[in-house]
Amino acid sequence: MWAVIENARLDVEHLGIGFDSLESEPPNVQAKLLQLGAADLADLTARQELIIKGSNLPSIDAREGLSKGLVRSFYDGLQDVTLGWFEAEDSSRVQYLLAEHFARFSEEVPSYKEVALSLVDRDKDFRERVLLGAEGQPLYGEIKAKEA
């Protein structure tokens, strides 16, 4: 599974493990399955269902894997899951990754920008994640101008 995540020539079809067995897998396997599925699953309906299922799993490691897969991934409708998930999430590790996602795609979704801007002032860890995600985006300049 690690090879599929690390090798750009491989995709979810090369896994050998289906997403239908997700809940019966150990948390470390769930994390990798979710990371890959969130980033690469071509069927957006299946991807959305996987993200909803994954965001509700009891394992923090699994949810963190899912959020890692979303850091550089966006499609219209994803915000319907991520914004509510962020609010309900009790793990800061997961929230930091979602904050980075919000900042990276702040030009796509106005509410992402609002959340990202509010997180800059929450604490230094959120600020760092938002700035990381905002690199190369208008949001980065807006944050820096506000700080000046």
PDB file of N, CA and C in Angstrom, residues 74-120:
ATOM      1  N   PHE A  74      -9.193  18.705  -3.985  1.00  0.00           N
ATOM      2  CA  PHE A  74     -10.455  19.422  -3.865  1.00  0.00           C
ATOM      3  C   PHE A  74     -11.348  19.095  -5.059  1.00  0.00           C
ATOM      4  N   TYR A  75     -12.622  19.028  -4.801  1.00  0.00           N
ATOM      5  CA  TYR A  75     -13.644  18.948  -5.841  1.00  0.00           C
ATOM      6  C   TYR A  75     -14.879  19.629  -5.278  1.00  0.00           C
ATOM      7  N   ASP A  76     -15.728  20.128  -6.167  1.00  0.00           N
ATOM      8  CA  ASP A  76     -16.925  20.822  -5.737  1.00  0.00           C
ATOM      9  C   ASP A  76     -17.820  19.873  -4.944  1.00  0.00           C
ATOM     10  N   GLY A  77     -18.210  20.294  -3.784  1.00  0.00           N
ATOM     11  CA  GLY A  77     -19.040  19.483  -2.895  1.00  0.00           C
ATOM     12  C   GLY A  77     -18.268  18.942  -1.706  1.00  0.00           C
ATOM     13  N   LEU A  78     -16.943  18.927  -1.800  1.00  0.00           N
ATOM     14  CA  LEU A  78     -16.132  18.433  -0.679  1.00  0.00           C
ATOM     15  C   LEU A  78     -16.353  19.279   0.571  1.00  0.00           C
ATOM     16  N   GLN A  79     -16.549  20.576   0.380  1.00  0.00           N
ATOM     17  CA  GLN A  79     -16.755  21.484   1.510  1.00  0.00           C
ATOM     18  C   GLN A  79     -17.988  21.104   2.334  1.00  0.00           C
ATOM     19  N   ASP A  80     -18.921  20.409   1.715  1.00  0.00           N
ATOM     20  CA  ASP A  80     -20.119  19.977   2.448  1.00  0.00           C
ATOM     21  C   ASP A  80     -19.773  18.992   3.561  1.00  0.00           C
ATOM     22  N   VAL A  81     -18.658  18.316   3.421  1.00  0.00           N
ATOM     23  CA  VAL A  81     -18.200  17.363   4.437  1.00  0.00           C
ATOM     24  C   VAL A  81     -17.152  17.998   5.340  1.00  0.00           C
ATOM     25  N   THR A  82     -16.159  18.659   4.747  1.00  0.00           N
ATOM     26  CA  THR A  82     -14.998  19.096   5.523  1.00  0.00           C
ATOM     27  C   THR A  82     -15.293  20.173   6.555  1.00  0.00           C
ATOM     28  N   LEU A  83     -16.169  21.097   6.237  1.00  0.00           N
ATOM     29  CA  LEU A  83     -16.450  22.176   7.191  1.00  0.00           C
ATOM     30  C   LEU A  83     -17.117  21.649   8.458  1.00  0.00           C
ATOM     31  N   GLY A  84     -18.097  20.783   8.305  1.00  0.00           N
ATOM     32  CA  GLY A  84     -18.747  20.188   9.469  1.00  0.00           C
ATOM     33  C   GLY A  84     -17.829  19.249  10.224  1.00  0.00           C
ATOM     34  N   TRP A  85     -17.025  18.511   9.463  1.00  0.00           N
ATOM     35  CA  TRP A  85     -16.074  17.590  10.082  1.00  0.00           C
ATOM     36  C   TRP A  85     -15.091  18.357  10.950  1.00  0.00           C
ATOM     37  N   PHE A  86     -14.566  19.473  10.437  1.00  0.00           N
ATOM     38  CA  PHE A  86     -13.614  20.274  11.201  1.00  0.00           C
ATOM     39  C   PHE A  86     -14.208  20.680  12.545  1.00  0.00           C
ATOM     40  N   GLU A  87     -15.438  21.137  12.529  1.00  0.00           N
ATOM     41  CA  GLU A  87     -16.090  21.585  13.759  1.00  0.00           C
ATOM     42  C   GLU A  87     -16.308  20.442  14.749  1.00  0.00           C
ATOM     43  N   ALA A  88     -16.600  19.259  14.243  1.00  0.00           N
ATOM     44  CA  ALA A  88     -16.880  18.109  15.113  1.00  0.00           C
ATOM     45  C   ALA A  88     -15.609  17.380  15.542  1.00  0.00           C
ATOM     46  N   GLU A  89     -14.509  17.602  14.825  1.00  0.00           N
ATOM     47  CA  GLU A  89     -13.267  16.863  15.068  1.00  0.00           C
ATOM     48  C   GLU A  89     -12.645  17.267  16.399  1.00  0.00           C
ATOM     49  N   ASP A  90     -12.230  16.247  17.173  1.00  0.00           N
ATOM     50  CA  ASP A  90     -11.613  16.541  18.461  1.00  0.00           C
ATOM     51  C   ASP A  90     -10.092  16.363  18.459  1.00  0.00           C
ATOM     52  N   SER A  91      -9.521  15.962  17.348  1.00  0.00           N
ATOM     53  CA  SER A  91      -8.075  15.792  17.250  1.00  0.00           C
ATOM     54  C   SER A  91      -7.446  17.008  16.585  1.00  0.00           C
ATOM     55  N   SER A  92      -6.521  17.643  17.279  1.00  0.00           N
ATOM     56  CA  SER A  92      -5.842  18.795  16.688  1.00  0.00           C
ATOM     57  C   SER A  92      -4.989  18.367  15.497  1.00  0.00           C
ATOM     58  N   ARG A  93      -4.424  17.151  15.518  1.00  0.00           N
ATOM     59  CA  ARG A  93      -3.622  16.669  14.375  1.00  0.00           C
ATOM     60  C   ARG A  93      -4.460  16.685  13.102  1.00  0.00           C
ATOM     61  N   VAL A  94      -5.684  16.258  13.203  1.00  0.00           N
ATOM     62  CA  VAL A  94      -6.578  16.226  12.046  1.00  0.00           C
ATOM     63  C   VAL A  94      -7.003  17.643  11.684  1.00  0.00           C
ATOM     64  N   GLN A  95      -7.330  18.434  12.681  1.00  0.00           N
ATOM     65  CA  GLN A  95      -7.754  19.808  12.414  1.00  0.00           C
ATOM     66  C   GLN A  95      -6.658  20.626  11.727  1.00  0.00           C
ATOM     67  N   TYR A  96      -5.396  20.432  12.110  1.00  0.00           N
ATOM     68  CA  TYR A  96      -4.303  21.168  11.470  1.00  0.00           C
ATOM     69  C   TYR A  96      -4.237  20.857   9.973  1.00  0.00           C
ATOM     70  N   LEU A  97      -4.406  19.599   9.617  1.00  0.00           N
ATOM     71  CA  LEU A  97      -4.380  19.212   8.201  1.00  0.00           C
ATOM     72  C   LEU A  97      -5.580  19.779   7.450  1.00  0.00           C
ATOM     73  N   LEU A  98      -6.731  19.778   8.086  1.00  0.00           N
ATOM     74  CA  LEU A  98      -7.909  20.371   7.459  1.00  0.00           C
ATOM     75  C   LEU A  98      -7.737  21.885   7.299  1.00  0.00           C
ATOM     76  N   ALA A  99      -7.099  22.534   8.260  1.00  0.00           N
ATOM     77  CA  ALA A  99      -6.829  23.973   8.161  1.00  0.00           C
ATOM     78  C   ALA A  99      -5.939  24.260   6.951  1.00  0.00           C
ATOM     79  N   GLU A 100      -4.952  23.417   6.735  1.00  0.00           N
ATOM     80  CA  GLU A 100      -4.078  23.572   5.571  1.00  0.00           C
ATOM     81  C   GLU A 100      -4.885  23.417   4.273  1.00  0.00           C
ATOM     82  N   HIS A 101      -5.773  22.426   4.252  1.00  0.00           N
ATOM     83  CA  HIS A 101      -6.668  22.213   3.105  1.00  0.00           C
ATOM     84  C   HIS A 101      -7.533  23.450   2.863  1.00  0.00           C
ATOM     85  N   PHE A 102      -8.121  23.988   3.909  1.00  0.00           N
ATOM     86  CA  PHE A 102      -8.980  25.172   3.773  1.00  0.00           C
ATOM     87  C   PHE A 102      -8.202  26.338   3.152  1.00  0.00           C
ATOM     88  N   ALA A 103      -6.991  26.564   3.649  1.00  0.00           N
ATOM     89  CA  ALA A 103      -6.187  27.673   3.131  1.00  0.00           C
ATOM     90  C   ALA A 103      -5.801  27.439   1.670  1.00  0.00           C
ATOM     91  N   ARG A 104      -5.414  26.229   1.338  1.00  0.00           N
ATOM     92  CA  ARG A 104      -4.982  25.918  -0.032  1.00  0.00           C
ATOM     93  C   ARG A 104      -6.114  26.132  -1.041  1.00  0.00           C
ATOM     94  N   PHE A 105      -7.335  25.859  -0.633  1.00  0.00           N
ATOM     95  CA  PHE A 105      -8.464  25.972  -1.553  1.00  0.00           C
ATOM     96  C   PHE A 105      -9.398  27.134  -1.192  1.00  0.00           C
ATOM     97  N   SER A 106      -8.832  28.139  -0.541  1.00  0.00           N
ATOM     98  CA  SER A 106      -9.618  29.290  -0.094  1.00  0.00           C
ATOM     99  C   SER A 106     -10.182  30.108  -1.253  1.00  0.00           C
ATOM    100  N   GLU A 107      -9.602  30.021  -2.417  1.00  0.00           N
ATOM    101  CA  GLU A 107     -10.132  30.735  -3.575  1.00  0.00           C
ATOM    102  C   GLU A 107     -11.308  29.993  -4.199  1.00  0.00           C
ATOM    103  N   GLU A 108     -11.430  28.710  -3.891  1.00  0.00           N
ATOM    104  CA  GLU A 108     -12.520  27.895  -4.434  1.00  0.00           C
ATOM    105  C   GLU A 108     -13.807  28.038  -3.618  1.00  0.00           C
ATOM    106  N   VAL A 109     -13.645  28.210  -2.308  1.00  0.00           N
ATOM    107  CA  VAL A 109     -14.801  28.209  -1.405  1.00  0.00           C
ATOM    108  C   VAL A 109     -14.673  29.397  -0.440  1.00  0.00           C
ATOM    109  N   PRO A 110     -15.537  30.398  -0.548  1.00  0.00           N
ATOM    110  CA  PRO A 110     -15.442  31.558   0.347  1.00  0.00           C
ATOM    111  C   PRO A 110     -15.470  31.180   1.833  1.00  0.00           C
ATOM    112  N   SER A 111     -16.242  30.172   2.212  1.00  0.00           N
ATOM    113  CA  SER A 111     -16.284  29.799   3.631  1.00  0.00           C
ATOM    114  C   SER A 111     -14.964  29.170   4.077  1.00  0.00           C
ATOM    115  N   TYR A 112     -14.219  28.556   3.161  1.00  0.00           N
ATOM    116  CA  TYR A 112     -12.882  28.058   3.500  1.00  0.00           C
ATOM    117  C   TYR A 112     -11.989  29.236   3.892  1.00  0.00           C
ATOM    118  N   LYS A 113     -12.076  30.311   3.117  1.00  0.00           N
ATOM    119  CA  LYS A 113     -11.258  31.494   3.397  1.00  0.00           C
ATOM    120  C   LYS A 113     -11.611  32.079   4.759  1.00  0.00           C
ATOM    121  N   GLU A 114     -12.889  32.169   5.046  1.00  0.00           N
ATOM    122  CA  GLU A 114     -13.328  32.698   6.346  1.00  0.00           C
ATOM    123  C   GLU A 114     -12.779  31.869   7.499  1.00  0.00           C
ATOM    124  N   VAL A 115     -12.882  30.553   7.380  1.00  0.00           N
ATOM    125  CA  VAL A 115     -12.398  29.666   8.435  1.00  0.00           C
ATOM    126  C   VAL A 115     -10.886  29.796   8.565  1.00  0.00           C
ATOM    127  N   ALA A 116     -10.186  29.776   7.431  1.00  0.00           N
ATOM    128  CA  ALA A 116      -8.725  29.881   7.465  1.00  0.00           C
ATOM    129  C   ALA A 116      -8.280  31.174   8.145  1.00  0.00           C
ATOM    130  N   LEU A 117      -8.923  32.278   7.802  1.00  0.00           N
ATOM    131  CA  LEU A 117      -8.567  33.558   8.430  1.00  0.00           C
ATOM    132  C   LEU A 117      -8.828  33.538   9.927  1.00  0.00           C
ATOM    133  N   SER A 118      -9.894  32.897  10.342  1.00  0.00           N
ATOM    134  CA  SER A 118     -10.186  32.840  11.778  1.00  0.00           C
ATOM    135  C   SER A 118      -9.181  31.952  12.520  1.00  0.00           C
ATOM    136  N   LEU A 119      -8.645  30.961  11.832  1.00  0.00           N
ATOM    137  CA  LEU A 119      -7.705  30.033  12.480  1.00  0.00           C
ATOM    138  C   LEU A 119      -6.313  30.628  12.653  1.00  0.00           C
ATOM    139  N   VAL A 120      -5.974  31.622  11.852  1.00  0.00           N
ATOM    140  CA  VAL A 120      -4.657  32.260  11.960  1.00  0.00           C
ATOM    141  C   VAL A 120      -4.440  32.796  13.365  1.00  0.00           C
TER     142      VAL A 120
END
